[in-house]
mmCIF file with all atom_site columns, C-alpha atoms in Angstrom:
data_model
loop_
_atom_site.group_PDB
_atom_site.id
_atom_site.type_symbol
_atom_site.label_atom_id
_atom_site.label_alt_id
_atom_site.label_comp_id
_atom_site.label_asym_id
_atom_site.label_entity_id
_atom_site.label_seq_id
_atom_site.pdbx_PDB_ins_code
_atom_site.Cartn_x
_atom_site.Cartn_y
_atom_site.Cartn_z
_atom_site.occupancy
_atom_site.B_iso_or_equiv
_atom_site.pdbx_formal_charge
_atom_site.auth_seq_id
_atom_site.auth_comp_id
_atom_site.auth_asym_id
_atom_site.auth_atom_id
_atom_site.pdbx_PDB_model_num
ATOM 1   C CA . UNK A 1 1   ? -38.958 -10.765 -33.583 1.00 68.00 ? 1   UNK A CA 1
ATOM 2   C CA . UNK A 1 2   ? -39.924 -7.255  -33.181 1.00 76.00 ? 2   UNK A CA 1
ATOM 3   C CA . UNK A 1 3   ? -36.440 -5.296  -34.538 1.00 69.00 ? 3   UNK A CA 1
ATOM 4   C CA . UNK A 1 4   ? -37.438 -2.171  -32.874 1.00 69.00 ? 4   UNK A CA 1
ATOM 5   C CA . UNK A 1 5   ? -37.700 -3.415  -29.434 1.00 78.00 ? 5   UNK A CA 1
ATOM 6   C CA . UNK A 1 6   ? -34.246 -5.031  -30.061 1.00 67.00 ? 6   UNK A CA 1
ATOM 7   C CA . UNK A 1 7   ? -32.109 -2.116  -30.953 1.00 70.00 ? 7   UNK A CA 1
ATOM 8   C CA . UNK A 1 8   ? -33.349 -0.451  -27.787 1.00 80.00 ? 8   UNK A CA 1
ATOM 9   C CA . UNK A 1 9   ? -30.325 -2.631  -26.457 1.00 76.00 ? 9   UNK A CA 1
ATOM 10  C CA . UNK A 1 10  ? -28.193 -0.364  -28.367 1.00 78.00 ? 10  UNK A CA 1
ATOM 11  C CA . UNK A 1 11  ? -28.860 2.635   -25.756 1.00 83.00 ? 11  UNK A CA 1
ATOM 12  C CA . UNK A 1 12  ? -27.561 0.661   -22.546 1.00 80.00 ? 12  UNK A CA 1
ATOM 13  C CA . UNK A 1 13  ? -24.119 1.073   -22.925 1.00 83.00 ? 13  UNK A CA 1
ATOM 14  C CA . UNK A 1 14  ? -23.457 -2.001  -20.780 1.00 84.00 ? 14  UNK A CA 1
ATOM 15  C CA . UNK A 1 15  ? -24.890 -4.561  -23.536 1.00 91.00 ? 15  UNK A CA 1
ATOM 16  C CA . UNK A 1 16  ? -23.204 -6.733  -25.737 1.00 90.00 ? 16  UNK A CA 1
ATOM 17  C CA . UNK A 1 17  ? -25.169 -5.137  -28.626 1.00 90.00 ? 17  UNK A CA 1
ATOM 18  C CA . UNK A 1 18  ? -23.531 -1.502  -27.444 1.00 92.00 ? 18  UNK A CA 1
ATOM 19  C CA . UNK A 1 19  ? -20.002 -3.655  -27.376 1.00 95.00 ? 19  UNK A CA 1
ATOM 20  C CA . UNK A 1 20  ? -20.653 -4.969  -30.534 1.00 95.00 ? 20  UNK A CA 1
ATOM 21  C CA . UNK A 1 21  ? -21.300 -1.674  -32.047 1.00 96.00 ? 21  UNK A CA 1
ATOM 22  C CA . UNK A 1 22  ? -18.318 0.434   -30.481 1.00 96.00 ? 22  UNK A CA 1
ATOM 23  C CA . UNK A 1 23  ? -16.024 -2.547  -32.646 1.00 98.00 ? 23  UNK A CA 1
ATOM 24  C CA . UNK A 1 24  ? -18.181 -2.069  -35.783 1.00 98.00 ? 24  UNK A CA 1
ATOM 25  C CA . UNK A 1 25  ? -17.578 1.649   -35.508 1.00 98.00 ? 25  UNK A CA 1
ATOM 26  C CA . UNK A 1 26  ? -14.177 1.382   -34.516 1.00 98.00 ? 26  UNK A CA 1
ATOM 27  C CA . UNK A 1 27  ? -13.050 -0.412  -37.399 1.00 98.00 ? 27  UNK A CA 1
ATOM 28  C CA . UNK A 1 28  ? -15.150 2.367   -39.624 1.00 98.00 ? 28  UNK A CA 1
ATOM 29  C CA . UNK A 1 29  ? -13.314 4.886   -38.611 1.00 98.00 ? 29  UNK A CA 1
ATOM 30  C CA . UNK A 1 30  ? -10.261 3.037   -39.692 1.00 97.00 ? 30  UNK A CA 1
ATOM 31  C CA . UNK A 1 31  ? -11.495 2.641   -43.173 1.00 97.00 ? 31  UNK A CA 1
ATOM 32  C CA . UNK A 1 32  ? -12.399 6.576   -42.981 1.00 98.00 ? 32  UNK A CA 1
ATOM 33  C CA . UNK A 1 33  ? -8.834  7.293   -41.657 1.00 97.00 ? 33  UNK A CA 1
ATOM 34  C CA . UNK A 1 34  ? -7.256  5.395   -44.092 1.00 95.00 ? 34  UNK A CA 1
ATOM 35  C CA . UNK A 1 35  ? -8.958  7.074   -47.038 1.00 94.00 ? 35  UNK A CA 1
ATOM 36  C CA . UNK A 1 36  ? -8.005  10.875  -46.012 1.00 92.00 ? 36  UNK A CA 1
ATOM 37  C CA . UNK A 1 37  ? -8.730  12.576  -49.783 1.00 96.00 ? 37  UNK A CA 1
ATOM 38  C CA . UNK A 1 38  ? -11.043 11.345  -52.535 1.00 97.00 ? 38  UNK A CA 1
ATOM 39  C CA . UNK A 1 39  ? -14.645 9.890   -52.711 1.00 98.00 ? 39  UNK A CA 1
ATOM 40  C CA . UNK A 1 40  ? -15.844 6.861   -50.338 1.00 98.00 ? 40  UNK A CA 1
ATOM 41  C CA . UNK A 1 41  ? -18.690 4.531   -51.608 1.00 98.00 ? 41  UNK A CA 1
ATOM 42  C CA . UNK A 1 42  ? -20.457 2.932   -48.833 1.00 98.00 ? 42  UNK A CA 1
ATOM 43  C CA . UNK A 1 43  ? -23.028 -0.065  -48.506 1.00 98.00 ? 43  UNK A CA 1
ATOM 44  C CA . UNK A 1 44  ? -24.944 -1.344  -45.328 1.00 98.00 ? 44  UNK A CA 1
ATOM 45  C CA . UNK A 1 45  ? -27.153 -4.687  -45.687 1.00 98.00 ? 45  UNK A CA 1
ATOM 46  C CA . UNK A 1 46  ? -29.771 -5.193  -43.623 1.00 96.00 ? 46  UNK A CA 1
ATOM 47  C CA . UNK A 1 47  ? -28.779 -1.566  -41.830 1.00 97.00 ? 47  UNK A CA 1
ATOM 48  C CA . UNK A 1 48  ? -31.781 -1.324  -39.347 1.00 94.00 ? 48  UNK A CA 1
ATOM 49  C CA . UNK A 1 49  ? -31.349 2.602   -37.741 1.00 94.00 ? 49  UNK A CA 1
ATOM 50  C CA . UNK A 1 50  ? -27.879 2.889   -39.518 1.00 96.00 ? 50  UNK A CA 1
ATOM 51  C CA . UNK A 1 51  ? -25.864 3.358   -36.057 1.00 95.00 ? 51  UNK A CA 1
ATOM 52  C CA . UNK A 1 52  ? -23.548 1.452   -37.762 1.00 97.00 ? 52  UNK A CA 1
ATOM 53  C CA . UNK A 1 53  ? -22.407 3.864   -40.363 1.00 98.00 ? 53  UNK A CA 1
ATOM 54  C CA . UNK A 1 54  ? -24.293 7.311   -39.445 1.00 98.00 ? 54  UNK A CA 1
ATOM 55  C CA . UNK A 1 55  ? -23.288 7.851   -35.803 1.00 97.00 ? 55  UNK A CA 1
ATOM 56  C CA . UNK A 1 56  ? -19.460 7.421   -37.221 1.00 98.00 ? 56  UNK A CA 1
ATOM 57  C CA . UNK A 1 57  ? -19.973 9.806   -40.277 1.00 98.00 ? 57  UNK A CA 1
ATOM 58  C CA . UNK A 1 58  ? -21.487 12.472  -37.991 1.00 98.00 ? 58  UNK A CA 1
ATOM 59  C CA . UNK A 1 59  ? -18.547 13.919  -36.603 1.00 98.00 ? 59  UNK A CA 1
ATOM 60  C CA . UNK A 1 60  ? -15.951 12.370  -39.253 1.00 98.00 ? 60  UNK A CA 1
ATOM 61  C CA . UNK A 1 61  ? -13.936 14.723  -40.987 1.00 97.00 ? 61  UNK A CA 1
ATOM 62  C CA . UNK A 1 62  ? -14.789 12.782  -44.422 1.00 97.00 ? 62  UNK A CA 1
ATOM 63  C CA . UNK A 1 63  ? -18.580 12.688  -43.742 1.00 98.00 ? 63  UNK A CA 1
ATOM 64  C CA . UNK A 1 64  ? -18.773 14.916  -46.866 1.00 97.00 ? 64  UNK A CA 1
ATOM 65  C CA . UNK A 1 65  ? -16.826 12.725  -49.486 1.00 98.00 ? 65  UNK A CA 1
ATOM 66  C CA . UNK A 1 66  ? -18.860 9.510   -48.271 1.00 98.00 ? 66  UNK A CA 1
ATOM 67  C CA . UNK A 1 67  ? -21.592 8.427   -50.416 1.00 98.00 ? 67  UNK A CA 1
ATOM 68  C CA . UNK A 1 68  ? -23.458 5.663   -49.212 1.00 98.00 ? 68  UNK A CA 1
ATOM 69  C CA . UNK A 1 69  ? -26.758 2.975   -49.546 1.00 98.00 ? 69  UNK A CA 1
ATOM 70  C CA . UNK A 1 70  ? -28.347 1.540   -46.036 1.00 98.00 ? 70  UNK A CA 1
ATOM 71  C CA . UNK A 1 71  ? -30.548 -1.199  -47.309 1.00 98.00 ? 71  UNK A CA 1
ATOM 72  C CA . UNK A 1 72  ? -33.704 -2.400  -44.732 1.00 97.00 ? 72  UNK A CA 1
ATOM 73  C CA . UNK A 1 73  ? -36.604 -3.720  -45.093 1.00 95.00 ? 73  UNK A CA 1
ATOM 74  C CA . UNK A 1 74  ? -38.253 -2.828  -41.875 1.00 94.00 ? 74  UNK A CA 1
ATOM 75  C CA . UNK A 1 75  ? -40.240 0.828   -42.876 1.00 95.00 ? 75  UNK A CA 1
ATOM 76  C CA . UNK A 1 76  ? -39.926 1.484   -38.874 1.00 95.00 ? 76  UNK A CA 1
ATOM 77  C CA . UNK A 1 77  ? -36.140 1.206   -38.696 1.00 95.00 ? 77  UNK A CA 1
ATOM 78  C CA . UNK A 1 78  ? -35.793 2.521   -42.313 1.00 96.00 ? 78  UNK A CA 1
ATOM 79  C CA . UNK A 1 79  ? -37.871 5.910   -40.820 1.00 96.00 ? 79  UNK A CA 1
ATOM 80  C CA . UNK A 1 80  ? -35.314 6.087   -37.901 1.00 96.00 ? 80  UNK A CA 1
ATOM 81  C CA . UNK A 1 81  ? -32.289 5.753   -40.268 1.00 97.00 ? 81  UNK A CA 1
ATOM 82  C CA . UNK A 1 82  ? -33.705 8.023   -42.539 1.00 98.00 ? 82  UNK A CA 1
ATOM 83  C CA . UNK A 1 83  ? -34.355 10.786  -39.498 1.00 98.00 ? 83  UNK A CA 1
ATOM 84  C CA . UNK A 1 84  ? -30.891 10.541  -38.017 1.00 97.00 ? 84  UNK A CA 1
ATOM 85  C CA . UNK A 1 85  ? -29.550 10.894  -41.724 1.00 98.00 ? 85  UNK A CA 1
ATOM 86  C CA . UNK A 1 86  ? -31.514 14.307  -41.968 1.00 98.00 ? 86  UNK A CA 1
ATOM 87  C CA . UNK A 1 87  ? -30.658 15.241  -38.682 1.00 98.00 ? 87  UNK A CA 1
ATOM 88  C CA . UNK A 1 88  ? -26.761 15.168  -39.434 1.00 98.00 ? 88  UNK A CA 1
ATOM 89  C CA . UNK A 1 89  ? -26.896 16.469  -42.429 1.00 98.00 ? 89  UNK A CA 1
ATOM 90  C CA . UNK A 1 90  ? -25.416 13.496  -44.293 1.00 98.00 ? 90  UNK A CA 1
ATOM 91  C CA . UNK A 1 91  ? -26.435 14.103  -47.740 1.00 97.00 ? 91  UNK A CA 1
ATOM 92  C CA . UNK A 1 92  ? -24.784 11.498  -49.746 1.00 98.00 ? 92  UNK A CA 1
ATOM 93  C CA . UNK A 1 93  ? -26.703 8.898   -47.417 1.00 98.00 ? 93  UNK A CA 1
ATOM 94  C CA . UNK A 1 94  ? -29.633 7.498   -48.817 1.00 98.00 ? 94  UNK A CA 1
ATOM 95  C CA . UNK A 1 95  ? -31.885 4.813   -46.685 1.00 98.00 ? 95  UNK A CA 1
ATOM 96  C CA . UNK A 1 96  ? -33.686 2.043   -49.372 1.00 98.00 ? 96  UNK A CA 1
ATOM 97  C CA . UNK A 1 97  ? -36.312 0.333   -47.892 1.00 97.00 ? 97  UNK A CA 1
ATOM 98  C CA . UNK A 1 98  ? -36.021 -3.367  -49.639 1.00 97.00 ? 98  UNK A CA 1
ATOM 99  C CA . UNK A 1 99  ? -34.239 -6.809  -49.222 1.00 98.00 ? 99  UNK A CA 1
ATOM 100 C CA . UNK A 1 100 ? -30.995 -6.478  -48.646 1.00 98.00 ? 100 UNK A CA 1
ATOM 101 C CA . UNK A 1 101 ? -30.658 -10.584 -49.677 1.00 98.00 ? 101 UNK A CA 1
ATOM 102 C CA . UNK A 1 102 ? -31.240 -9.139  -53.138 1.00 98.00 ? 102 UNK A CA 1
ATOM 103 C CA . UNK A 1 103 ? -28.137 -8.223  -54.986 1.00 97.00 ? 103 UNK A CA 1
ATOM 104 C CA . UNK A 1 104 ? -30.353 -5.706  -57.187 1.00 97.00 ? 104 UNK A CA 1
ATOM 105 C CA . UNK A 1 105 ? -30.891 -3.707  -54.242 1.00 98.00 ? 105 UNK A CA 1
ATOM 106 C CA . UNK A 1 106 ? -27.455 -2.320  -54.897 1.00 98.00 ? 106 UNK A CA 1
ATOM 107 C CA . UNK A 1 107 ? -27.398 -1.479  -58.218 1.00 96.00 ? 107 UNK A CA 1
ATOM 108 C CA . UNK A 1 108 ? -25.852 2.024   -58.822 1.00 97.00 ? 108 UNK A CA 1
ATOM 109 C CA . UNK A 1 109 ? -24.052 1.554   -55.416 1.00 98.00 ? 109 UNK A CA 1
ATOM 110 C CA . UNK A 1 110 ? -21.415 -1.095  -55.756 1.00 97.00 ? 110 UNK A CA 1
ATOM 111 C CA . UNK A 1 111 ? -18.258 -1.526  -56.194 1.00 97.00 ? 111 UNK A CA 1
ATOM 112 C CA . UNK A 1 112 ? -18.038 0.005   -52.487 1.00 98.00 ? 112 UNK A CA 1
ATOM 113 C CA . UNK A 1 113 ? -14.831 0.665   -50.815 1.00 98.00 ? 113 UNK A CA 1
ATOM 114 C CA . UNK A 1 114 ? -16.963 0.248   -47.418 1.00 98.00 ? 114 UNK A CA 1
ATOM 115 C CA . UNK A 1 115 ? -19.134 -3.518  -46.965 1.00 98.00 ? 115 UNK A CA 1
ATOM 116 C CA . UNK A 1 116 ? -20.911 -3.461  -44.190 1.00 98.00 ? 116 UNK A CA 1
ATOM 117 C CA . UNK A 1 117 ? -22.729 -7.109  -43.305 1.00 98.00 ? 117 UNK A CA 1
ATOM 118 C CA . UNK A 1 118 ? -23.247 -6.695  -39.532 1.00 97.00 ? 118 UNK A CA 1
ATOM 119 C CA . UNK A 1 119 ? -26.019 -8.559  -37.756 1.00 93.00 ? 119 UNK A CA 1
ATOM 120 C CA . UNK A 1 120 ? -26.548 -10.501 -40.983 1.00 96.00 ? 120 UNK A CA 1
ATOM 121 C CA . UNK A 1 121 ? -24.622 -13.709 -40.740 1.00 97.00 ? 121 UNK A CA 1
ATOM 122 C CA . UNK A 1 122 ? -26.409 -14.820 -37.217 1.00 94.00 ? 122 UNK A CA 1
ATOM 123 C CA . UNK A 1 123 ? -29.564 -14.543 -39.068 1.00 93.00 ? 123 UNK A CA 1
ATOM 124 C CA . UNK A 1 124 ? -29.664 -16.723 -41.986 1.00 96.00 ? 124 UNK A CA 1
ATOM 125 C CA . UNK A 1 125 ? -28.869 -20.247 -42.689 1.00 97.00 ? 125 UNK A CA 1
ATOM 126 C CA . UNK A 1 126 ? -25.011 -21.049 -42.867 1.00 97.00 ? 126 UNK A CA 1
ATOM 127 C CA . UNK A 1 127 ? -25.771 -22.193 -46.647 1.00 98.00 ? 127 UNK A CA 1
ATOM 128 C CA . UNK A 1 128 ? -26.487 -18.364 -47.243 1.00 98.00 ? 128 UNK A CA 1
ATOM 129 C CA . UNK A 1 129 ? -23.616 -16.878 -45.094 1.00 98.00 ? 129 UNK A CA 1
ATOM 130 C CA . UNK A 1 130 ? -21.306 -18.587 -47.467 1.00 98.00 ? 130 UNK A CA 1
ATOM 131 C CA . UNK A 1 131 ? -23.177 -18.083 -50.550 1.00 98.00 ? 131 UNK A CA 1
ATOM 132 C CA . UNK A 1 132 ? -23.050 -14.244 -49.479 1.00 98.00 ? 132 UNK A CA 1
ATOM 133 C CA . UNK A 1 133 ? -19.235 -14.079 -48.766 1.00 98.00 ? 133 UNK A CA 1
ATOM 134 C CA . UNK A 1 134 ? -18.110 -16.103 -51.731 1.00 97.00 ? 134 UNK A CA 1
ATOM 135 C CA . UNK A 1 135 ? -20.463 -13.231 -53.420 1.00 97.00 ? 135 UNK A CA 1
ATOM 136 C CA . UNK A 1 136 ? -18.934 -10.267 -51.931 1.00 97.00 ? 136 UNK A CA 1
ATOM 137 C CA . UNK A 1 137 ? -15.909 -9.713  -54.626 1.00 97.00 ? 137 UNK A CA 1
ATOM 138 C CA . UNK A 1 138 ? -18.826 -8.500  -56.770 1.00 96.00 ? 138 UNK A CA 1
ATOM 139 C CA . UNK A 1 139 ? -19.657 -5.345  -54.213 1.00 97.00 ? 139 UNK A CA 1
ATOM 140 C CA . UNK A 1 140 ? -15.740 -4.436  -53.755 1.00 97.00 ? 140 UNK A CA 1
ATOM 141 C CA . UNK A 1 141 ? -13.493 -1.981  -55.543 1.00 96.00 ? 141 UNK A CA 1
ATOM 142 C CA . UNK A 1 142 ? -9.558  -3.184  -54.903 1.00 96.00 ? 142 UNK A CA 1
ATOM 143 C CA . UNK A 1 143 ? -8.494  -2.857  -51.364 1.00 97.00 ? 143 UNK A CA 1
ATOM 144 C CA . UNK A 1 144 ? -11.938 -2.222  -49.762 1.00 97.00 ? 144 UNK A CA 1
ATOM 145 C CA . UNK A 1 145 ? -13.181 -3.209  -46.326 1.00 98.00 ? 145 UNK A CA 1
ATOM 146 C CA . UNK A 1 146 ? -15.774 -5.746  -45.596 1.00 98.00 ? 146 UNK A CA 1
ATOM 147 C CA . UNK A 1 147 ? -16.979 -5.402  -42.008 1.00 98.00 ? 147 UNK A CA 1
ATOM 148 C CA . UNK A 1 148 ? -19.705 -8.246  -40.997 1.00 98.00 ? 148 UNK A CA 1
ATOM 149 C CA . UNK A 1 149 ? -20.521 -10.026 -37.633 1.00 97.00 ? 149 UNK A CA 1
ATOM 150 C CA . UNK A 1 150 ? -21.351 -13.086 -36.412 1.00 98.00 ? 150 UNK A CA 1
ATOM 151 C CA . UNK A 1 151 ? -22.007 -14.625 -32.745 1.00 95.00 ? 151 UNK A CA 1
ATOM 152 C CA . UNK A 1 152 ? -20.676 -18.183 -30.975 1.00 93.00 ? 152 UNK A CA 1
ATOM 153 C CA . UNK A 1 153 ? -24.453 -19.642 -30.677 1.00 91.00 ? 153 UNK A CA 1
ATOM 154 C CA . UNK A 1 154 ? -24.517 -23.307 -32.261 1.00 93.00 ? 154 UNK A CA 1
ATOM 155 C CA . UNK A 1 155 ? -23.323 -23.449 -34.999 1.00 95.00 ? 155 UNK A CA 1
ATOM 156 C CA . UNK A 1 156 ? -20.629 -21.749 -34.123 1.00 97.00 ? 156 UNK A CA 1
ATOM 157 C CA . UNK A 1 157 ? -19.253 -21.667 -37.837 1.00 98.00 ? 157 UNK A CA 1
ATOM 158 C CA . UNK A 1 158 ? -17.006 -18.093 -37.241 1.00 98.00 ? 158 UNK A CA 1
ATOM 159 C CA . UNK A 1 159 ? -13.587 -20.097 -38.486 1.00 98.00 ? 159 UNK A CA 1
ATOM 160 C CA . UNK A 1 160 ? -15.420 -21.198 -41.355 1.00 98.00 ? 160 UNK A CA 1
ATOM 161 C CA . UNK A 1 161 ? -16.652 -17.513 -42.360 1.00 98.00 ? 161 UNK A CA 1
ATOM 162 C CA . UNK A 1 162 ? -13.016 -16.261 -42.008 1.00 98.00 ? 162 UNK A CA 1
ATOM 163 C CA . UNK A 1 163 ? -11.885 -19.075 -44.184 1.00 98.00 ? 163 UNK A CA 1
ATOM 164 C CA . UNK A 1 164 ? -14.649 -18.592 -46.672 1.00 98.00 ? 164 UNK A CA 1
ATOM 165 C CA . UNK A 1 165 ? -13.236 -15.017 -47.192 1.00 98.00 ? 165 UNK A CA 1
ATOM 166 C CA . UNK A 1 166 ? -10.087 -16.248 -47.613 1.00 98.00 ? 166 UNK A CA 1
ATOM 167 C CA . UNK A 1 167 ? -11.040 -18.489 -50.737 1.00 97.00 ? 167 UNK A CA 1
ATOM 168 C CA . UNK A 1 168 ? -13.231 -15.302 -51.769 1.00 97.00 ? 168 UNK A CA 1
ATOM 169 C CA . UNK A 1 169 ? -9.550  -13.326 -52.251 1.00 97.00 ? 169 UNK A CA 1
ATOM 170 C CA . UNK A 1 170 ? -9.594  -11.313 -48.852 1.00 98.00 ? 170 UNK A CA 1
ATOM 171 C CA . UNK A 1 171 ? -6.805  -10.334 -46.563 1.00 98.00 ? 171 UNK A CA 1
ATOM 172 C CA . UNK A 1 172 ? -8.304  -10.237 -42.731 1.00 98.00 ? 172 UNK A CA 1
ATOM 173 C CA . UNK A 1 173 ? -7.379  -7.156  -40.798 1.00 98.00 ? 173 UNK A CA 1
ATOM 174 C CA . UNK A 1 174 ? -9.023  -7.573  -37.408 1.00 98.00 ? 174 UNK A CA 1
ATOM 175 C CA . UNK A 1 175 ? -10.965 -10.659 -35.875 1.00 98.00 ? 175 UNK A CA 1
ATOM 176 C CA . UNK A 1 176 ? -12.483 -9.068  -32.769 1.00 98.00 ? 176 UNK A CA 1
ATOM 177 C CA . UNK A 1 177 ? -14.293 -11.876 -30.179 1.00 97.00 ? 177 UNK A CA 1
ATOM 178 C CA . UNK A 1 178 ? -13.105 -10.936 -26.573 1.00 96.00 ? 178 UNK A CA 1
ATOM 179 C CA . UNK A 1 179 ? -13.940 -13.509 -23.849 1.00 95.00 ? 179 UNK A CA 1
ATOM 180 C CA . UNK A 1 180 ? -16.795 -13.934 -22.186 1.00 94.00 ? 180 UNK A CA 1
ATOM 181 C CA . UNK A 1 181 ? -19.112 -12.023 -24.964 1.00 95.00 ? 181 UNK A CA 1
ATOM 182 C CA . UNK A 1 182 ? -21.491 -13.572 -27.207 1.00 95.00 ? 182 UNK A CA 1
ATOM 183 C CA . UNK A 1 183 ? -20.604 -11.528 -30.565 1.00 95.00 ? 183 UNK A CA 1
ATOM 184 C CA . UNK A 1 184 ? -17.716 -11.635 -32.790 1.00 98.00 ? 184 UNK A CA 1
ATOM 185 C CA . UNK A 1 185 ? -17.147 -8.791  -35.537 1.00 98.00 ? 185 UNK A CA 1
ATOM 186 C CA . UNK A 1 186 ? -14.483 -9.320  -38.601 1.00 98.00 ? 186 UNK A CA 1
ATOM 187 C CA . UNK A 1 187 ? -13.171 -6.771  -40.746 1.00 98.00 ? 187 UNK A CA 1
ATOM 188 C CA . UNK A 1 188 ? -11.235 -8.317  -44.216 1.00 98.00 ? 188 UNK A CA 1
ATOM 189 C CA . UNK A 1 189 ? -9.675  -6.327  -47.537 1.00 98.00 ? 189 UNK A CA 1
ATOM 190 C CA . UNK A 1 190 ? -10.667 -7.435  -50.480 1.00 98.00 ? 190 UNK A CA 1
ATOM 191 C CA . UNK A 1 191 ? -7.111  -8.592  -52.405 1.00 97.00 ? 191 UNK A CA 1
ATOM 192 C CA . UNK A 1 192 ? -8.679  -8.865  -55.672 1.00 93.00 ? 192 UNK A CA 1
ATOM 193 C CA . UNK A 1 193 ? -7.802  -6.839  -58.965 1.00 89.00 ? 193 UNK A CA 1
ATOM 194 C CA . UNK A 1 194 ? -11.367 -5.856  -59.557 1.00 86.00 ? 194 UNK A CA 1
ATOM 195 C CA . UNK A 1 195 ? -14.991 -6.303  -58.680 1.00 87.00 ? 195 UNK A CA 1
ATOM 196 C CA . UNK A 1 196 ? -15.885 -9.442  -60.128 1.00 86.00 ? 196 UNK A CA 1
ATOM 197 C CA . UNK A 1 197 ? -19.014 -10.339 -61.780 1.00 87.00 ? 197 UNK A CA 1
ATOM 198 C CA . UNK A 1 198 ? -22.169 -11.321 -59.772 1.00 87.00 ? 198 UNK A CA 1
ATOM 199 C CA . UNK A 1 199 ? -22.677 -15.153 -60.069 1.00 87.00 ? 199 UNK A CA 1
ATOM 200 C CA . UNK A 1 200 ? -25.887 -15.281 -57.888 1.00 96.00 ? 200 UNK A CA 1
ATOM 201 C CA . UNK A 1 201 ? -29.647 -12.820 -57.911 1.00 97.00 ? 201 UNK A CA 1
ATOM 202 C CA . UNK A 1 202 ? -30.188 -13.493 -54.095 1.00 98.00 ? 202 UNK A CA 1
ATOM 203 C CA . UNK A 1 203 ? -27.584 -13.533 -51.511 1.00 98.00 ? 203 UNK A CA 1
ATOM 204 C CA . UNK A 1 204 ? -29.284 -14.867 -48.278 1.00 97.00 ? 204 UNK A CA 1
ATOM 205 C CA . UNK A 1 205 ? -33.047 -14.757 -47.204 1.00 97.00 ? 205 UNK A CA 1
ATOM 206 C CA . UNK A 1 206 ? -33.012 -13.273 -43.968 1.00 88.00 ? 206 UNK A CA 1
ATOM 207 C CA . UNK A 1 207 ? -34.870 -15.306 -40.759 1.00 80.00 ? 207 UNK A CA 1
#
């Protein structure tokens, strides 16, 4: 797969990647809303060019008190994450070009109150996708957002991520899979007291 030539679907407003990302950002900006004094922590796995996260924070009113980690392993993408990053100004952004299925390539950045899994889950094996999610309480301060995604291809195993976080101690706020569209993107709070401890080194291994 050549990543680069993929997000160039992200520029036609008419594809399902574009749709995918308008719900990703959407529910972003509801974590940002919600949050309207104090410091934000932020994490992205696998981030590719950060649209995710960085074309949100560019006109956000709390773009200053965000502080945040985009993990990717491609140098390409990594380049074009860390160029829009520069370009908006976003100085508590910081690009880290490693695996994002290592949990030690967030060390010094979680707990987050922002979890951003988004074209992860429909890339690794379903053993990993519930590894990862039983995982996440580790990455979360109380009340923070998880935001991941996940399409209807075979195995279609979307109920079982949902109930995963459930057993992981998360409260789902949206569940976003309109008809007739491929992709699926869930946002869930994190119930729990505290981050717990990490109980796995390697999260998923990405395909």
């Amino acid at each position: 797969m050549d990543w680069v030539e993929w997000h160039q679907d992200y520029d036609d407003e008419s594809s399902e990647l574009s749709g995918r990302l308008r719900s990703v950002q959407r529910e972003v900006r509801r974590l940002l809303d919600a949050h309207p004094e104090g410091p934000i922590r932020a994490i992205s796995a696998c981030a590719g060019q950060g649209r995710d996260l960085i074309e949100v924070l560019a006109t956000h009113p709390a773009r200053d008190r965000v502080t945040a980690r985009l993990v990717e392993l491609d140098p390409r993408l990594a380049d074009t994450a860390r160029a829009a990053v520069a370009a908006n100004g976003l100085t508590g952004v910081e690009v880290v070009e490693g695996d994002a299925g290592l949990v030690g390539s967030y060390a010094g950045a979680v707990p987050a109150d922002l979890v951003l899994f988004c074209g992860v889950f429909g890339n690794v094996s379903v053993a990993d996708v519930e590894t990862t999610v039983r995982a996440l309480p580790s990455f979360c301060t109380p009340g923070a957002t998880v935001i991941w995604t996940r399409g209807r291809h075979d195995p279609d195993i979307r109920q079982d991520i949902r109930g995963w976080f459930a057993e992981a101690g998360f409260e789902e706020l949206t569940f976003d899979a309109p008809d007739g569209v491929e992709w699926s993107v869930g946002s869930n709070r994190y119930a729990g007291p505290g981050p717990a401890p990490a109980t796995v080194d390697r999260l998923f291994t990405f395909s």
